[in-house]
CSV table of C-alpha atoms in Angstrom, one decimal:
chain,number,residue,atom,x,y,z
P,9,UNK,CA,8.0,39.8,6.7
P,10,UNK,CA,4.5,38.3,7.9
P,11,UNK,CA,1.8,37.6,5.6
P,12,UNK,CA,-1.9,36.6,6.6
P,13,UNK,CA,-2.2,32.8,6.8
P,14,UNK,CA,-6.0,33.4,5.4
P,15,UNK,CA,-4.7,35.1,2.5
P,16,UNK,CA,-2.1,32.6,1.6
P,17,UNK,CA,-4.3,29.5,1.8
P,18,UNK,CA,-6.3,31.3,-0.6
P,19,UNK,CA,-3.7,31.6,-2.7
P,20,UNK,CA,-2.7,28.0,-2.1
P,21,UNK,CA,-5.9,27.0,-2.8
P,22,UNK,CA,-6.7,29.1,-5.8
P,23,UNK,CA,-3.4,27.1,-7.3
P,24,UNK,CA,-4.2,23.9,-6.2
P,25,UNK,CA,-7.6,24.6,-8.1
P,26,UNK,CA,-5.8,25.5,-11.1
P,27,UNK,CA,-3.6,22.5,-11.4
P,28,UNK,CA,-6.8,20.7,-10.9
P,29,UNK,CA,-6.2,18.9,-7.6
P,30,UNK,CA,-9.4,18.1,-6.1
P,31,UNK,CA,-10.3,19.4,-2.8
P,32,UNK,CA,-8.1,22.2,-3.2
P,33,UNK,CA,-8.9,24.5,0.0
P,34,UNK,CA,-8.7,21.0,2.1
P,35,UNK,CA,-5.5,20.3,0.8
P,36,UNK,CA,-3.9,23.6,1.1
P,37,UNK,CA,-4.8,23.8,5.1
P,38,UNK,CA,-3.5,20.1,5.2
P,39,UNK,CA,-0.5,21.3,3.5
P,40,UNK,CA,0.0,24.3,6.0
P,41,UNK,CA,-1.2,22.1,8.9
P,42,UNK,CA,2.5,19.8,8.4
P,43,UNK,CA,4.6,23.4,7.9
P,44,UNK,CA,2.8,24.9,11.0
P,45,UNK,CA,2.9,21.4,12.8
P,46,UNK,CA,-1.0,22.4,13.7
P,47,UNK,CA,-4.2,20.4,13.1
P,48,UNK,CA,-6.1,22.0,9.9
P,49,UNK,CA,-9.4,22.5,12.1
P,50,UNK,CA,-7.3,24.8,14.1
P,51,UNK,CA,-6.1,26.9,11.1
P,52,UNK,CA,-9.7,27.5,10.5
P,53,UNK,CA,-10.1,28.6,13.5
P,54,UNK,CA,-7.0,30.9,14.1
P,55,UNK,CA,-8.0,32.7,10.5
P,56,UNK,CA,-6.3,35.5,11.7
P,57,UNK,CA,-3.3,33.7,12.1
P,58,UNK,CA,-0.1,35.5,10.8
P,59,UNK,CA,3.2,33.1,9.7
P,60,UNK,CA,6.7,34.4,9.1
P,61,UNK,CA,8.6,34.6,5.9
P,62,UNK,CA,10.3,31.2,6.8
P,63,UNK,CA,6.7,29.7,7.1
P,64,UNK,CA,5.4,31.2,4.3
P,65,UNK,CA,8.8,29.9,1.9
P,66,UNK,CA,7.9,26.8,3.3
P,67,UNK,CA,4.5,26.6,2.7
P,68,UNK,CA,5.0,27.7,-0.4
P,69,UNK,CA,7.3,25.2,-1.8
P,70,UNK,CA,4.8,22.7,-0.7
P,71,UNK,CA,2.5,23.9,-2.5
P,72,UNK,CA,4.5,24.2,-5.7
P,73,UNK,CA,5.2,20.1,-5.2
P,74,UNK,CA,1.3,20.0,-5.0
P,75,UNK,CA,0.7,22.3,-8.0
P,76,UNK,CA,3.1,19.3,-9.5
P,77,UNK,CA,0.7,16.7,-8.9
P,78,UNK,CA,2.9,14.9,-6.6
P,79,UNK,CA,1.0,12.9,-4.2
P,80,UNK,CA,0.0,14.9,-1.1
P,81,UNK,CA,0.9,11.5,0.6
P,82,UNK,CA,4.8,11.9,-0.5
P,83,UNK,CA,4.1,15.8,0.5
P,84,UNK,CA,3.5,15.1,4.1
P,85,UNK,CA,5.5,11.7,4.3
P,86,UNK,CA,2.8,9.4,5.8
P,87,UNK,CA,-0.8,7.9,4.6
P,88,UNK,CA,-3.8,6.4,6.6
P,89,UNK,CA,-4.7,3.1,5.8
P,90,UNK,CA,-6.5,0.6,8.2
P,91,UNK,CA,-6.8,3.4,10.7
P,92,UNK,CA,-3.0,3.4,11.0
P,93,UNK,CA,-0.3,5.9,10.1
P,94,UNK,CA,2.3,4.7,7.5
P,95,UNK,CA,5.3,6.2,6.0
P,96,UNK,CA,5.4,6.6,2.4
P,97,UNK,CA,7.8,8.0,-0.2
P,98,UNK,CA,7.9,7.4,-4.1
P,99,UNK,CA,9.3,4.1,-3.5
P,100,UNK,CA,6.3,2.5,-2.4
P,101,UNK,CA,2.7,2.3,-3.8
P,102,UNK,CA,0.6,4.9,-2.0
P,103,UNK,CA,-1.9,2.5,-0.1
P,104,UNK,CA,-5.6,3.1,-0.9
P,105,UNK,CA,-9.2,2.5,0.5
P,106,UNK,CA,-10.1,-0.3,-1.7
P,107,UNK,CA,-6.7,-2.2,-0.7
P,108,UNK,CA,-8.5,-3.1,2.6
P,109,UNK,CA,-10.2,-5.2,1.1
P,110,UNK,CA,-7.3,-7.7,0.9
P,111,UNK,CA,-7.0,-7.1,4.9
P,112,UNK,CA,-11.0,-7.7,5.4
P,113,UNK,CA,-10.7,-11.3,3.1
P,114,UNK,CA,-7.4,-12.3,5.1
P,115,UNK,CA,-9.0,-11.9,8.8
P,116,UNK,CA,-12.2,-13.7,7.7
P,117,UNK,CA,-10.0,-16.6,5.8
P,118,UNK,CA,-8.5,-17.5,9.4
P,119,UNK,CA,-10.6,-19.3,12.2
P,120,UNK,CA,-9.4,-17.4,15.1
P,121,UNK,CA,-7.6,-14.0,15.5
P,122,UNK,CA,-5.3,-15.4,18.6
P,123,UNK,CA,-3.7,-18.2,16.9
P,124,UNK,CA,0.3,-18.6,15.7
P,125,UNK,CA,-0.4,-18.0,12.6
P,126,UNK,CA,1.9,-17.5,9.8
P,127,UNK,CA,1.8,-14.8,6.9
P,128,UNK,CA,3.1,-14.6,3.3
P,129,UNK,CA,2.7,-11.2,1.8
P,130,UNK,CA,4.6,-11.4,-1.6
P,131,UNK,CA,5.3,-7.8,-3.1
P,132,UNK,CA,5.0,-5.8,0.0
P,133,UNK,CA,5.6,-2.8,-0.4
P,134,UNK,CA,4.9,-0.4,2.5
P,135,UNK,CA,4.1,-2.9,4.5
P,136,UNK,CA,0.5,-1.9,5.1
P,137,UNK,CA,-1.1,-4.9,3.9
P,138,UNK,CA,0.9,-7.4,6.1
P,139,UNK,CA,1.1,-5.0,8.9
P,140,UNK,CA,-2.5,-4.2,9.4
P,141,UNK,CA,-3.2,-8.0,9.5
P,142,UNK,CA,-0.7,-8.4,12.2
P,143,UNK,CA,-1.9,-5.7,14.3
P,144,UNK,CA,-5.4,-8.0,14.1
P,145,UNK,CA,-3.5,-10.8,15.2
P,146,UNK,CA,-1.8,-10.7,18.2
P,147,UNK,CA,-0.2,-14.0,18.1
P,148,UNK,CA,1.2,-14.0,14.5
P,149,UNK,CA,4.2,-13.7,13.1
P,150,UNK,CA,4.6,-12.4,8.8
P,151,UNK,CA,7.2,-12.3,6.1
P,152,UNK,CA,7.1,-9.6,3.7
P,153,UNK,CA,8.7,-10.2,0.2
P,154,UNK,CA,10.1,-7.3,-2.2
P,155,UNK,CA,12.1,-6.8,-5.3
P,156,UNK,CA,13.0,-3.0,-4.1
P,157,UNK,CA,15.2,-2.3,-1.5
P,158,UNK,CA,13.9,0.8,-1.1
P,159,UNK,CA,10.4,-0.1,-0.8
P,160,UNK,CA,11.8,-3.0,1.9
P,161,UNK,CA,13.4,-0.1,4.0
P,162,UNK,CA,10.0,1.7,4.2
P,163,UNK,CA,7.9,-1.2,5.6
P,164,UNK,CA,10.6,-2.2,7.8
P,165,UNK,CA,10.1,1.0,9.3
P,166,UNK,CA,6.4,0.9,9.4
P,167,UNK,CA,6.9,-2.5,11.3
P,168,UNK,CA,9.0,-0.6,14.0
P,169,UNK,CA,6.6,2.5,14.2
P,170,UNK,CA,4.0,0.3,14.6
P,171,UNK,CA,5.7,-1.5,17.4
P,172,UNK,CA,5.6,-5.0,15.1
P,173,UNK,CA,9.1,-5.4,14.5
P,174,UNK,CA,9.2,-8.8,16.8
P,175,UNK,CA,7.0,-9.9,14.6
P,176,UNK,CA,7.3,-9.0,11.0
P,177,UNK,CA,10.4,-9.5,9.0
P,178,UNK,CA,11.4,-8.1,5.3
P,179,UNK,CA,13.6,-9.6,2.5
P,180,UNK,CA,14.1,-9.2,-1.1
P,181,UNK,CA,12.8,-11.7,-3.0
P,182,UNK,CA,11.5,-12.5,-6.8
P,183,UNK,CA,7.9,-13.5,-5.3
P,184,UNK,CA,7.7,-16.8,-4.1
P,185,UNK,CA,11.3,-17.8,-5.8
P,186,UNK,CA,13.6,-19.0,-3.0
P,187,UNK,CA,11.3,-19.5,-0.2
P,188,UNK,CA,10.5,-22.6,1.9
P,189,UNK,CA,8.1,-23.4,4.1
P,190,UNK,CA,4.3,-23.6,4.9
P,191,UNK,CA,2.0,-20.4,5.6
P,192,UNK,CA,-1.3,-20.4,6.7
P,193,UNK,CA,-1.9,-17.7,4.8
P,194,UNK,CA,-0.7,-15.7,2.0
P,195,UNK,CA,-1.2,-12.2,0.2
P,196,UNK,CA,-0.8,-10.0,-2.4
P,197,UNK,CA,-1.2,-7.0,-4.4
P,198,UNK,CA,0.4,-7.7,-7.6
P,199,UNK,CA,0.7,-4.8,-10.6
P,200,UNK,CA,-2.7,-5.2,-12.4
P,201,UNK,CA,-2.1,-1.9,-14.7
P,202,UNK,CA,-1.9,-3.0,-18.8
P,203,UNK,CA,1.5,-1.3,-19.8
P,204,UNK,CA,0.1,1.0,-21.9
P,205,UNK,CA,-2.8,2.1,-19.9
P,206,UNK,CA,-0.2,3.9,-17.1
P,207,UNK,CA,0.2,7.2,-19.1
P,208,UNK,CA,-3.4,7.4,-18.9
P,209,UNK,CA,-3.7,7.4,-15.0
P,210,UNK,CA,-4.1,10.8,-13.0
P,211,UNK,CA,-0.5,12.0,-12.8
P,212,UNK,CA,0.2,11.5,-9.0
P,213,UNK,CA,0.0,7.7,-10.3
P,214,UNK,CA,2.0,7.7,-13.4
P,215,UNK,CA,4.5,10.6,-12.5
P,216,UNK,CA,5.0,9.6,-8.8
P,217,UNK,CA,4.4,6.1,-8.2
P,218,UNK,CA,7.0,3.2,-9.2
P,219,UNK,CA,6.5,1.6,-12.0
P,220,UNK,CA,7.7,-1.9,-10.5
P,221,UNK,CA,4.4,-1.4,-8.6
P,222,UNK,CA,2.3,-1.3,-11.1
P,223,UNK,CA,3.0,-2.5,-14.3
P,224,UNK,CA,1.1,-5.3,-15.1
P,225,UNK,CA,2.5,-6.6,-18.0
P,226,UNK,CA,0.9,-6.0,-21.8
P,227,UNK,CA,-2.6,-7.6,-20.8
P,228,UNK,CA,-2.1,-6.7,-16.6
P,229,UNK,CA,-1.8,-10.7,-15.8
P,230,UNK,CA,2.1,-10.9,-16.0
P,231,UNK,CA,2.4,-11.0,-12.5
P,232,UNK,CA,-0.2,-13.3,-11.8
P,233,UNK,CA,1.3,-15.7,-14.4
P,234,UNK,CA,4.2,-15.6,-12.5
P,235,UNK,CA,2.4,-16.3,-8.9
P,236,UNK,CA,0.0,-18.8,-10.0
P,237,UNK,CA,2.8,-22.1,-10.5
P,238,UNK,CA,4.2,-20.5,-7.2
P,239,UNK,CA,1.3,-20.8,-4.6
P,240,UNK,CA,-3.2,-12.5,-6.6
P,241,UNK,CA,-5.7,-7.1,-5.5
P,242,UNK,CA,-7.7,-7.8,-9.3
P,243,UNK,CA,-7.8,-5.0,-11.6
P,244,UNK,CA,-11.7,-4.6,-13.2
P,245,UNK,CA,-12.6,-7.3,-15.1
P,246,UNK,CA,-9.5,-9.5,-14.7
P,247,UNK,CA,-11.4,-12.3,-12.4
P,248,UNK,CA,-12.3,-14.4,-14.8
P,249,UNK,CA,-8.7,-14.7,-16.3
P,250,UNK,CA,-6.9,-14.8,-13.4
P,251,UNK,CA,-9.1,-17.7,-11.9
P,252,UNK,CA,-8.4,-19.7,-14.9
P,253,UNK,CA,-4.4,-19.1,-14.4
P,254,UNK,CA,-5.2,-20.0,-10.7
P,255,UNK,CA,-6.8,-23.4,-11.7
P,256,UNK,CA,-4.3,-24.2,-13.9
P,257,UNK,CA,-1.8,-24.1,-10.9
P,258,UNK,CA,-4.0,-26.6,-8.9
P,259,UNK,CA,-5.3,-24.0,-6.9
P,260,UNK,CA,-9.7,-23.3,-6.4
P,261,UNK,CA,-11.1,-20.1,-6.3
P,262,UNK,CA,-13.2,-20.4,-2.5
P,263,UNK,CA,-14.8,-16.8,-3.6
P,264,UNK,CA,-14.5,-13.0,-4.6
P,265,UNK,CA,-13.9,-10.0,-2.3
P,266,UNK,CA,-15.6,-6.9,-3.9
P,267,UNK,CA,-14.9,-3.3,-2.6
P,268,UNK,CA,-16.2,0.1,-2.5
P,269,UNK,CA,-17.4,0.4,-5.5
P,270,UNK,CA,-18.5,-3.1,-5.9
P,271,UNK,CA,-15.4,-4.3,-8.1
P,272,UNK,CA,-14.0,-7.7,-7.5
P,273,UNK,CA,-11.2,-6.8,-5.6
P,274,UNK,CA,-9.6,-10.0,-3.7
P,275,UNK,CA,-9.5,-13.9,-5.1
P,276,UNK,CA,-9.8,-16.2,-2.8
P,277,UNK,CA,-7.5,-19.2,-3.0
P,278,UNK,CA,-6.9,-23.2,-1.8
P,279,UNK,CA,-5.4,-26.0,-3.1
P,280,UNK,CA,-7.1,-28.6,-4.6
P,281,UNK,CA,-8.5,-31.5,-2.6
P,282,UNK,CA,-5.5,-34.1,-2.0
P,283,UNK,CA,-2.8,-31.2,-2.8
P,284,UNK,CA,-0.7,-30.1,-0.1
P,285,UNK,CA,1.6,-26.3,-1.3
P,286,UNK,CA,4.7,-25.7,0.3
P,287,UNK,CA,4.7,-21.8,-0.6
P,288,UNK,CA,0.8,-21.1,0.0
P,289,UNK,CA,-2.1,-21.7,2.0
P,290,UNK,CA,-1.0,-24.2,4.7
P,291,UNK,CA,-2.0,-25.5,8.3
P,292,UNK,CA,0.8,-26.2,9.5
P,293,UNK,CA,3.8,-24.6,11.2
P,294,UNK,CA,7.2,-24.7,8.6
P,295,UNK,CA,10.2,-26.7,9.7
P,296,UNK,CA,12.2,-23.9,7.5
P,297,UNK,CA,10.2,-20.4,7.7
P,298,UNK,CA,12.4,-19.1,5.1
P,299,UNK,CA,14.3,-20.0,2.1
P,300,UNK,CA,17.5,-18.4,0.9
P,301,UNK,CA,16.6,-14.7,0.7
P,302,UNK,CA,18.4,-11.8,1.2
P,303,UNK,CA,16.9,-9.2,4.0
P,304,UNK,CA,17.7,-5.7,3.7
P,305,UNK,CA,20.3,-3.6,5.4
């Protein structure tokens, strides 16, 4: 039986409202737009559109995973970030706006976008971080590092969607622990989240997203504790702390990366005059890229 797709996006979107998704109408035609494989400014204007009962099921269903809170992102499968397409699932933290920041303090950290160089992005994820910087740099090569398998499996194929397979590679790792080698530079997005302050996120975050991601610790500095002996995006207010735990591993804050809304976003980081890091900032090609890690597959 065929319904009126007007009538069920205003259904969808009266739903949506009720669950108290914002931009409901937006999200319901971007919903139908993946069921109907048609771009959402069509849909407006084909309102006299009418889907089948298999379309509408479909639709439907979406919209009940929606009404859920789950993260339109894990809805449709893929996210924008950098002006690229990546896949994501629950696996993976959904990449965000602000998290460009990290690529914007990378590319202006490196004198010359067509150099070898080589990159370090320690909890990966889906890739996007690592990724976008290599599709900056023609000539580089990256590792990406990440306790989940699952999440490994995701950016591995981002890198191959993205046609930077050649030059990105994946492995499970515990940060830093295992590897060897120089980088010239190095990234990441550690958990920042206070333990307790998850169940207080919006619920696509603390229903959906993994926990591994972003569980900070107690005080949100566990994982930086852990990365500062080794060679951290900063949650609000944490700069201060986390440039003392930097300092204390030898390493000098060169500046802050704010984003959007202003927030320091990205530490800077170099070694101390007259120190030299083997897993860090480096200058120099490694004689051993990579330690003893186990890749995925």
């Amino acid at each position: 039986m065929t319904a009126a797709l007007a009538t069920v996006l205003r259904e969808a979107g009266r739903r949506l409202r009720q669950a108290g998704v914002e931009a409901p109408s937006r999200e319901a035609r971007l919903l139908a737009g993946a069921v109907l494989a048609a771009a959402p400014a069509a849909l407006i204007a084909g309102s006299g559109r009418m889907i089948d009962a298999n379309q509408r099921d479909r639709l439907e269903a979406a919209v009940d995973r929606r009404a859920a809170r789950e993260p339109l992102s894990h809805i449709l499968g893929r996210r924008e970030f950098w002006s690229l397409e990546f896949r994501v699932d629950g696996s993976v933290l959904d990449p965000r706006p602000d998290s460009e920041t990290l690529v914007e303090a990378g590319l202006a950290a490196l004198a010359g976008r067509d150099r070898p160089w080589r990159l370090l992005d320690l909890g990966t994820g889906s890739g996007c971080l690592l990724l976008a910087l290599l599709t900056e740099l023609p000539a580089a090569t990256g590792l990406g590092i990440d306790r989940s398998p699952a999440a490994l499996a995701v950016a591995a194929e981002n890198a191959d969607r993205l046609g930077l397979a050649a030059r990105a590679r994946f492995a499970c790792g515990d940060w830093g622990a295992g590897l060897a080698g120089e980088f010239d530079l190095i990234l990441s997005n550690p958990p920042y989240i206070p333990s307790d302050a998850i169940a207080g996120l919006s619920p696509e975050v603390a229903l959906y997203e993994p926990r591994l991601a972003l569980d900070g610790g107690p005080d949100g500095l566990a994982c930086y504790r852990r990365l500062a002996p080794q060679l951290g995006p900063l949650g609000d207010g944490q700069a201060d702390a986390v440039e003392g735990l930097m300092a204390g591993a030898g390493l000098v804050v060169g500046g802050l990366k704010h984003d959007l809304a202003g927030c320091a976003r990205a530490i800077l980081l170099h070694p101390a005059a007259g120190r030299r890091r083997r897993v860090g900032t480096g200058t120099s090609p490694a004689k051993k890229p990579f330690g003893n890690l186990k890749e995925p597959g």
